[in-house]
mmCIF file of C-alpha atoms and ligand atoms in Angstrom:
data_model
loop_
_atom_site.group_PDB
_atom_site.id
_atom_site.type_symbol
_atom_site.label_atom_id
_atom_site.label_comp_id
_atom_site.label_asym_id
_atom_site.label_seq_id
_atom_site.Cartn_x
_atom_site.Cartn_y
_atom_site.Cartn_z
ATOM 1 C CA MET A 4 25.751 3.749 0.866
ATOM 2 C CA ILE A 5 22.795 1.462 0.306
ATOM 3 C CA GLU A 6 20.108 2.036 -2.301
ATOM 4 C CA VAL A 7 16.845 0.114 -2.178
ATOM 5 C CA ARG A 8 13.690 -0.127 -4.265
ATOM 6 C CA ALA A 9 10.554 -0.069 -2.115
ATOM 7 C CA PRO A 10 7.330 -1.039 -3.936
ATOM 8 C CA ALA A 11 3.840 0.397 -3.815
ATOM 9 C CA THR A 12 1.387 -1.714 -1.839
ATOM 10 C CA SER A 13 -2.354 -2.077 -1.597
ATOM 11 C CA ALA A 14 -3.753 -2.551 1.900
ATOM 12 C CA ASN A 15 -7.033 -4.038 3.139
ATOM 13 C CA LEU A 16 -8.223 -5.877 -0.004
ATOM 14 C CA GLY A 17 -11.698 -4.938 1.166
ATOM 15 C CA SER A 18 -12.565 -7.344 3.953
ATOM 16 C CA GLY A 19 -9.056 -7.388 5.481
ATOM 17 C CA PHE A 20 -9.081 -3.869 6.915
ATOM 18 C CA ASP A 21 -5.747 -3.079 8.630
ATOM 19 C CA VAL A 22 -4.727 -6.748 8.204
ATOM 20 C CA PHE A 23 -4.270 -7.730 4.521
ATOM 21 C CA GLY A 24 -1.855 -6.230 2.038
ATOM 22 C CA VAL A 25 -0.165 -6.978 -1.267
ATOM 23 C CA ALA A 26 3.043 -5.708 -2.796
ATOM 24 C CA LEU A 27 2.613 -4.379 -6.335
ATOM 25 C CA ASP A 28 5.264 -4.736 -9.021
ATOM 26 C CA LYS A 29 4.997 -0.982 -9.687
ATOM 27 C CA PRO A 30 5.359 1.931 -8.984
ATOM 28 C CA ALA A 31 8.194 2.089 -6.432
ATOM 29 C CA ASP A 32 10.304 4.517 -4.404
ATOM 30 C CA ILE A 33 14.076 4.570 -4.558
ATOM 31 C CA VAL A 34 15.602 5.204 -1.128
ATOM 32 C CA ARG A 35 19.322 5.867 -0.629
ATOM 33 C CA LEU A 36 20.931 5.860 2.811
ATOM 34 C CA SER A 37 24.469 6.913 3.753
ATOM 35 C CA LYS A 38 26.043 6.961 7.189
ATOM 36 C CA ALA A 39 25.908 10.368 8.881
ATOM 37 C CA ASP A 40 26.166 11.722 12.441
ATOM 38 C CA LYS A 41 22.874 13.529 12.108
ATOM 39 C CA THR A 42 19.744 12.501 10.199
ATOM 40 C CA SER A 43 18.880 14.607 7.155
ATOM 41 C CA ILE A 44 16.218 13.869 4.568
ATOM 42 C CA SER A 45 15.783 15.069 1.005
ATOM 43 C CA VAL A 46 12.828 14.115 -1.144
ATOM 44 C CA GLU A 47 12.223 14.377 -4.878
ATOM 45 C CA GLY A 48 9.791 12.780 -7.300
ATOM 46 C CA ALA A 49 6.014 12.290 -7.149
ATOM 47 C CA GLY A 50 4.375 14.655 -4.656
ATOM 48 C CA ALA A 51 7.726 15.648 -3.119
ATOM 49 C CA ASN A 52 6.377 19.155 -2.365
ATOM 50 C CA TYR A 53 3.919 17.660 0.090
ATOM 51 C CA ILE A 54 6.425 15.588 2.045
ATOM 52 C CA PRO A 55 8.160 17.238 5.024
ATOM 53 C CA GLU A 56 11.954 16.915 5.071
ATOM 54 C CA ASP A 57 12.139 17.603 8.807
ATOM 55 C CA PRO A 58 13.165 14.215 10.313
ATOM 56 C CA LYS A 59 10.729 14.724 13.200
ATOM 57 C CA LYS A 60 7.813 14.990 10.776
ATOM 58 C CA ASN A 61 8.946 12.520 8.141
ATOM 59 C CA THR A 62 8.109 8.844 8.356
ATOM 60 C CA ALA A 63 11.747 7.967 7.514
ATOM 61 C CA GLY A 64 13.040 10.079 10.398
ATOM 62 C CA GLU A 65 10.774 8.227 12.810
ATOM 63 C CA VAL A 66 11.967 4.840 11.552
ATOM 64 C CA LEU A 67 15.634 5.793 12.031
ATOM 65 C CA ARG A 68 14.863 7.171 15.479
ATOM 66 C CA SER A 69 13.129 3.924 16.466
ATOM 67 C CA LEU A 70 16.189 1.969 15.280
ATOM 68 C CA GLY A 71 18.532 4.242 17.227
ATOM 69 C CA VAL A 72 20.629 5.273 14.187
ATOM 70 C CA THR A 73 21.198 8.406 12.122
ATOM 71 C CA ALA A 74 21.710 8.659 8.364
ATOM 72 C CA ARG A 75 21.500 10.860 5.328
ATOM 73 C CA VAL A 76 18.341 9.821 3.468
ATOM 74 C CA GLU A 77 17.649 10.611 -0.188
ATOM 75 C CA MET A 78 14.276 9.572 -1.514
ATOM 76 C CA ASP A 79 13.041 9.516 -5.080
ATOM 77 C CA LYS A 80 9.303 9.047 -4.740
ATOM 78 C CA GLY A 81 7.608 6.912 -7.349
ATOM 79 C CA VAL A 82 4.569 6.322 -5.135
ATOM 80 C CA ARG A 83 2.475 9.491 -4.860
ATOM 81 C CA PRO A 84 1.509 10.494 -1.295
ATOM 82 C CA SER A 85 -2.190 10.309 -0.331
ATOM 83 C CA SER A 86 -2.929 7.948 -3.196
ATOM 84 C CA GLY A 87 -3.847 4.784 -1.290
ATOM 85 C CA LEU A 88 -0.800 2.949 -2.601
ATOM 86 C CA GLY A 89 1.330 2.899 0.517
ATOM 87 C CA SER A 90 3.514 5.917 -0.204
ATOM 88 C CA SER A 91 4.524 6.512 3.408
ATOM 89 C CA ALA A 92 4.964 2.767 3.903
ATOM 90 C CA ALA A 93 7.347 2.566 0.932
ATOM 91 C CA SER A 94 9.495 5.298 2.477
ATOM 92 C CA ALA A 95 9.357 3.715 5.925
ATOM 93 C CA ALA A 96 10.009 0.166 4.751
ATOM 94 C CA GLY A 97 12.770 1.286 2.384
ATOM 95 C CA VAL A 98 14.538 3.145 5.182
ATOM 96 C CA ALA A 99 14.155 0.251 7.648
ATOM 97 C CA VAL A 100 15.661 -2.272 5.208
ATOM 98 C CA ALA A 101 18.421 0.112 4.105
ATOM 99 C CA ALA A 102 19.362 1.035 7.704
ATOM 100 C CA ASN A 103 19.429 -2.646 8.652
ATOM 101 C CA GLU A 104 21.911 -3.300 5.837
ATOM 102 C CA LEU A 105 23.960 -0.116 6.307
ATOM 103 C CA TYR A 106 24.471 -0.608 10.045
ATOM 104 C CA ASP A 107 24.290 -4.406 10.054
ATOM 105 C CA LEU A 108 21.529 -4.372 12.666
ATOM 106 C CA GLY A 109 20.556 -8.008 12.149
ATOM 107 C CA LEU A 110 16.806 -7.380 12.337
ATOM 108 C CA SER A 111 14.382 -10.188 11.506
ATOM 109 C CA GLN A 112 11.556 -9.630 9.005
ATOM 110 C CA ASP A 113 9.133 -8.948 11.888
ATOM 111 C CA GLY A 114 11.678 -6.561 13.428
ATOM 112 C CA LEU A 115 11.906 -4.633 10.148
ATOM 113 C CA ILE A 116 8.119 -4.517 9.867
ATOM 114 C CA ASP A 117 7.808 -3.233 13.469
ATOM 115 C CA ALA A 118 10.360 -0.484 12.799
ATOM 116 C CA ALA A 119 8.671 0.567 9.562
ATOM 117 C CA ALA A 120 5.267 0.576 11.277
ATOM 118 C CA GLN A 121 6.546 3.272 13.631
ATOM 119 C CA GLY A 122 6.856 5.474 10.553
ATOM 120 C CA GLU A 123 3.218 4.787 9.666
ATOM 121 C CA LYS A 124 2.190 6.126 13.047
ATOM 122 C CA VAL A 125 3.505 9.562 12.057
ATOM 123 C CA VAL A 126 1.163 9.595 9.050
ATOM 124 C CA SER A 127 -2.034 7.915 10.187
ATOM 125 C CA GLY A 128 -1.849 7.976 13.981
ATOM 126 C CA LYS A 129 -1.735 4.170 14.154
ATOM 127 C CA ALA A 130 1.204 1.816 13.586
ATOM 128 C CA HIS A 131 -0.820 -0.444 11.265
ATOM 129 C CA LYS A 132 1.290 -2.931 9.332
ATOM 130 C CA ASP A 133 -0.853 -3.730 6.314
ATOM 131 C CA ASN A 134 1.293 -1.655 3.935
ATOM 132 C CA VAL A 135 4.753 -1.988 5.479
ATOM 133 C CA ALA A 136 4.424 -5.784 5.829
ATOM 134 C CA PRO A 137 3.888 -6.534 2.113
ATOM 135 C CA CYS A 138 6.353 -3.786 1.224
ATOM 136 C CA ILE A 139 9.045 -5.667 3.146
ATOM 137 C CA ALA A 140 7.943 -9.301 2.702
ATOM 138 C CA GLY A 141 6.476 -9.083 -0.824
ATOM 139 C CA GLY A 142 3.461 -11.114 -2.000
ATOM 140 C CA PHE A 143 0.307 -11.170 0.132
ATOM 141 C CA THR A 144 0.518 -10.599 3.872
ATOM 142 C CA VAL A 145 -1.707 -11.029 6.898
ATOM 143 C CA SER A 146 -0.599 -8.870 9.829
ATOM 144 C CA ASP A 147 -1.701 -8.204 13.357
ATOM 145 C CA ASP A 148 1.126 -8.155 15.917
ATOM 146 C CA ASP A 149 3.078 -10.508 13.656
ATOM 147 C CA THR A 150 3.003 -11.034 9.919
ATOM 148 C CA THR A 151 2.405 -14.140 7.861
ATOM 149 C CA ALA A 152 3.532 -13.711 4.268
ATOM 150 C CA PHE A 153 2.245 -15.799 1.363
ATOM 151 C CA GLU A 154 3.686 -16.034 -2.094
ATOM 152 C CA ALA A 155 1.073 -14.711 -4.480
ATOM 153 C CA ASP A 156 1.029 -14.069 -8.166
ATOM 154 C CA PHE A 157 -2.190 -12.544 -9.391
ATOM 155 C CA HIS A 158 -3.028 -9.729 -11.725
ATOM 156 C CA CYS A 159 -4.613 -6.426 -10.904
ATOM 157 C CA VAL A 160 -5.394 -2.985 -12.239
ATOM 158 C CA VAL A 161 -5.075 0.195 -10.224
ATOM 159 C CA ALA A 162 -7.072 3.346 -10.967
ATOM 160 C CA LEU A 163 -5.789 6.586 -9.548
ATOM 161 C CA PRO A 164 -8.369 9.375 -9.736
ATOM 162 C CA ASP A 165 -7.216 12.970 -9.549
ATOM 163 C CA ILE A 166 -8.400 13.275 -5.951
ATOM 164 C CA VAL A 167 -6.403 13.502 -2.735
ATOM 165 C CA VAL A 168 -7.617 11.601 0.349
ATOM 166 C CA SER A 169 -5.525 11.743 3.508
ATOM 167 C CA THR A 170 -5.315 8.546 5.538
ATOM 168 C CA ARG A 171 -6.214 10.468 8.689
ATOM 169 C CA ASP A 172 -9.392 11.863 7.084
ATOM 170 C CA ALA A 173 -10.332 8.439 5.685
ATOM 171 C CA ARG A 174 -9.864 6.852 9.109
ATOM 172 C CA GLY A 175 -12.037 9.580 10.589
ATOM 173 C CA GLU A 176 -14.987 8.263 8.520
ATOM 174 C CA LEU A 177 -14.931 4.806 10.065
ATOM 175 C CA PRO A 178 -17.717 3.456 12.259
ATOM 176 C CA SER A 179 -16.676 2.682 15.828
ATOM 177 C CA SER A 180 -18.526 -0.653 15.954
ATOM 178 C CA VAL A 181 -19.998 -3.338 13.679
ATOM 179 C CA SER A 182 -22.967 -5.638 14.078
ATOM 180 C CA LEU A 183 -22.584 -9.356 14.714
ATOM 181 C CA GLU A 184 -23.948 -10.003 11.225
ATOM 182 C CA GLN A 185 -21.338 -7.706 9.644
ATOM 183 C CA ARG A 186 -18.664 -9.488 11.657
ATOM 184 C CA SER A 187 -19.711 -12.907 10.297
ATOM 185 C CA THR A 188 -19.892 -11.611 6.749
ATOM 186 C CA THR A 189 -16.455 -10.052 7.058
ATOM 187 C CA VAL A 190 -14.906 -13.232 8.484
ATOM 188 C CA ALA A 191 -16.375 -15.235 5.577
ATOM 189 C CA ASP A 192 -15.213 -12.723 2.975
ATOM 190 C CA ALA A 193 -11.720 -12.398 4.430
ATOM 191 C CA SER A 194 -11.416 -16.191 4.578
ATOM 192 C CA HIS A 195 -12.244 -16.330 0.877
ATOM 193 C CA VAL A 196 -9.471 -13.849 0.115
ATOM 194 C CA VAL A 197 -6.919 -16.032 1.935
ATOM 195 C CA ALA A 198 -8.269 -19.245 0.395
ATOM 196 C CA GLY A 199 -8.241 -17.579 -3.025
ATOM 197 C CA VAL A 200 -4.594 -16.562 -2.628
ATOM 198 C CA LEU A 201 -3.643 -20.094 -1.541
ATOM 199 C CA ARG A 202 -5.531 -21.635 -4.464
ATOM 200 C CA ASN A 203 -4.526 -18.911 -6.911
ATOM 201 C CA ASP A 204 -8.234 -18.466 -7.635
ATOM 202 C CA ILE A 205 -8.831 -14.924 -8.801
ATOM 203 C CA GLY A 206 -12.636 -15.344 -8.683
ATOM 204 C CA MET A 207 -12.484 -16.305 -5.025
ATOM 205 C CA ILE A 208 -10.123 -13.446 -4.151
ATOM 206 C CA GLY A 209 -12.399 -10.967 -5.908
ATOM 207 C CA ARG A 210 -15.508 -12.302 -4.230
ATOM 208 C CA GLY A 211 -13.847 -12.083 -0.810
ATOM 209 C CA MET A 212 -12.856 -8.455 -1.360
ATOM 210 C CA ARG A 213 -16.458 -7.353 -0.704
ATOM 211 C CA ASP A 214 -16.815 -5.034 2.236
ATOM 212 C CA ASP A 215 -19.795 -3.057 3.410
ATOM 213 C CA VAL A 216 -18.236 -1.608 6.557
ATOM 214 C CA VAL A 217 -15.063 0.357 5.803
ATOM 215 C CA GLU A 218 -15.643 0.712 2.072
ATOM 216 C CA LYS A 219 -19.189 1.953 2.509
ATOM 217 C CA ALA A 220 -18.038 4.619 4.962
ATOM 218 C CA ARG A 221 -15.218 5.831 2.732
ATOM 219 C CA ALA A 222 -16.782 5.613 -0.731
ATOM 220 C CA PRO A 223 -18.341 9.116 -0.496
ATOM 221 C CA LEU A 224 -14.801 10.563 -0.251
ATOM 222 C CA ILE A 225 -14.084 9.262 -3.765
ATOM 223 C CA GLU A 226 -16.144 11.002 -6.400
ATOM 224 C CA GLY A 227 -16.991 8.571 -9.181
ATOM 225 C CA TYR A 228 -16.379 5.497 -7.001
ATOM 226 C CA ASP A 229 -19.684 3.781 -7.844
ATOM 227 C CA VAL A 230 -19.499 4.377 -11.587
ATOM 228 C CA ALA A 231 -15.837 3.395 -11.908
ATOM 229 C CA ARG A 232 -16.304 0.311 -9.749
ATOM 230 C CA GLU A 233 -19.301 -0.944 -11.763
ATOM 231 C CA ALA A 234 -17.482 -0.257 -15.041
ATOM 232 C CA ALA A 235 -14.460 -2.297 -13.947
ATOM 233 C CA LEU A 236 -16.668 -5.198 -12.789
ATOM 234 C CA ASP A 237 -18.554 -5.121 -16.104
ATOM 235 C CA ALA A 238 -15.218 -5.229 -17.931
ATOM 236 C CA GLY A 239 -14.238 -8.483 -16.207
ATOM 237 C CA ALA A 240 -12.778 -7.609 -12.802
ATOM 238 C CA THR A 241 -13.666 -10.294 -10.265
ATOM 239 C CA GLY A 242 -13.442 -7.795 -7.417
ATOM 240 C CA VAL A 243 -12.919 -4.062 -6.951
ATOM 241 C CA THR A 244 -12.100 -2.310 -3.726
ATOM 242 C CA ILE A 245 -10.652 0.919 -2.386
ATOM 243 C CA SER A 246 -6.880 0.511 -2.191
ATOM 244 C CA GLY A 247 -5.861 1.285 1.384
ATOM 245 C CA ALA A 248 -7.439 4.538 2.473
ATOM 246 C CA GLY A 249 -7.988 5.558 -1.182
ATOM 247 C CA PRO A 250 -8.549 7.277 -3.473
ATOM 248 C CA ALA A 251 -6.946 4.579 -5.659
ATOM 249 C CA LEU A 252 -9.185 1.634 -6.555
ATOM 250 C CA LEU A 253 -7.795 -1.878 -6.916
ATOM 251 C CA ALA A 254 -9.344 -4.406 -9.287
ATOM 252 C CA VAL A 255 -8.274 -8.020 -9.475
ATOM 253 C CA CYS A 256 -8.814 -9.814 -12.755
ATOM 254 C CA GLU A 257 -7.466 -12.361 -15.195
ATOM 255 C CA ARG A 258 -4.400 -11.218 -17.076
ATOM 256 C CA GLU A 259 -6.206 -10.971 -20.424
ATOM 257 C CA ASP A 260 -8.890 -8.679 -18.975
ATOM 258 C CA LYS A 261 -6.406 -6.078 -17.681
ATOM 259 C CA PRO A 262 -6.522 -3.665 -20.650
ATOM 260 C CA ASP A 263 -10.352 -3.645 -20.651
ATOM 261 C CA VAL A 264 -10.550 -3.144 -16.900
ATOM 262 C CA ALA A 265 -8.023 -0.277 -17.057
ATOM 263 C CA GLU A 266 -9.993 1.419 -19.824
ATOM 264 C CA ALA A 267 -13.280 0.901 -17.980
ATOM 265 C CA PHE A 268 -11.903 2.490 -14.824
ATOM 266 C CA VAL A 269 -10.789 5.628 -16.659
ATOM 267 C CA GLU A 270 -14.045 5.885 -18.617
ATOM 268 C CA GLY A 271 -16.078 5.302 -15.465
ATOM 269 C CA PHE A 272 -14.349 8.091 -13.592
ATOM 270 C CA TRP A 273 -14.587 10.283 -16.696
ATOM 271 C CA ASP A 274 -18.340 9.720 -16.879
ATOM 272 C CA ALA A 275 -18.505 10.940 -13.276
ATOM 273 C CA GLY A 276 -16.488 14.040 -14.207
ATOM 274 C CA VAL A 277 -13.238 12.889 -12.596
ATOM 275 C CA GLU A 278 -9.887 12.617 -14.382
ATOM 276 C CA SER A 279 -7.933 9.483 -13.583
ATOM 277 C CA ARG A 280 -5.276 7.196 -14.890
ATOM 278 C CA ALA A 281 -5.140 3.445 -14.598
ATOM 279 C CA PHE A 282 -2.241 1.062 -14.781
ATOM 280 C CA GLN A 283 -1.894 -2.690 -15.035
ATOM 281 C CA ALA A 284 0.075 -4.411 -12.289
ATOM 282 C CA ARG A 285 0.649 -7.744 -10.629
ATOM 283 C CA VAL A 286 1.606 -8.850 -7.169
ATOM 284 C CA GLY A 287 5.331 -8.332 -6.716
ATOM 285 C CA ASP A 288 8.373 -8.580 -4.470
ATOM 286 C CA GLY A 289 9.200 -6.658 -1.318
ATOM 287 C CA VAL A 290 12.022 -4.149 -0.834
ATOM 288 C CA GLN A 291 15.124 -5.025 -2.865
ATOM 289 C CA VAL A 292 18.667 -3.715 -2.420
ATOM 290 C CA VAL A 293 19.643 -2.322 -5.814
ATOM 291 C CA LYS A 294 23.042 -0.747 -5.097
ATOM 292 C CA ARG A 295 25.777 -0.766 -2.484
ATOM 293 C CA GLY A 296 28.751 1.529 -2.571
ATOM 294 C CA ARG A 297 30.783 4.238 -0.967
ATOM 295 C CA HIS A 298 28.655 7.200 -2.080
HETATM 296 N N1 HSE B 303 -5.466 0.003 6.588
HETATM 297 C C1 HSE B 303 -5.173 1.390 6.391
HETATM 298 C C2 HSE B 303 -6.482 2.128 6.205
HETATM 299 C C3 HSE B 303 -4.310 1.563 5.182
HETATM 300 O O1 HSE B 303 -7.314 1.640 5.438
HETATM 301 O O2 HSE B 303 -6.673 3.167 6.831
HETATM 302 C C4 HSE B 303 -4.004 2.993 4.905
HETATM 303 O O3 HSE B 303 -2.673 3.259 5.018
#
């Protein structure tokens, strides 16, 4: 038996749509795998009612299938599905790492990320790696076919409004093309995010998180987005963006501003008539093995 902790992640960071991601220090899923002749999946925890246990429909089942192994999978979800915090990626990445350990598959980090991305395909229709990569590698990641992982240690606040947005629906809102001007702006902004991570400059990261392509298209799906975003910026956040496909919002800020930013998020959503909760986080590690044993 192998038990792993698979962290929540925040994809995109605004300008890095489908490319950038960060691992968060919380919340996390606990995934337990035991050897079995046939794959079975049981799910409990946050939003478990909404997660299919049929291996053909579950992200974990797809990961095991792509690795050519079977196992009994028990998941305790700490990352709520359809929140924008990489819930399906946590399951997929947790299962990939656990299966690699359980069956001694010898996969490289990129191999694990590829396997976990197959699970993402079940959920969003595309095997994008921007959640599974940071979930496995930790820190800040840049992924296309391959992943480059950077150590990162900055502070953030996540607001989770009481709204459900499916990744498929959020992807359905996206424009099919961008102008040359938008392309240049996005390259500049994304470069600032990377430079900010390398320099540990939270102002530069926040500035680079601007995005008027994907974010603009998706904002109408999140009631209260404008008010909550402005409130968090006024309270000291250097940048605010939709976390992944939403509805969670991610703010980056200095450590001492976290309580104010969290409060501002909740008040902002409240002013717009939306209940929410906010929590303080920081960039964290990737999947960790927490237990090995016979059962
Ligand atoms: N990059 C993805 C998106 C993350 O924004 O659709 C969601 O899982």
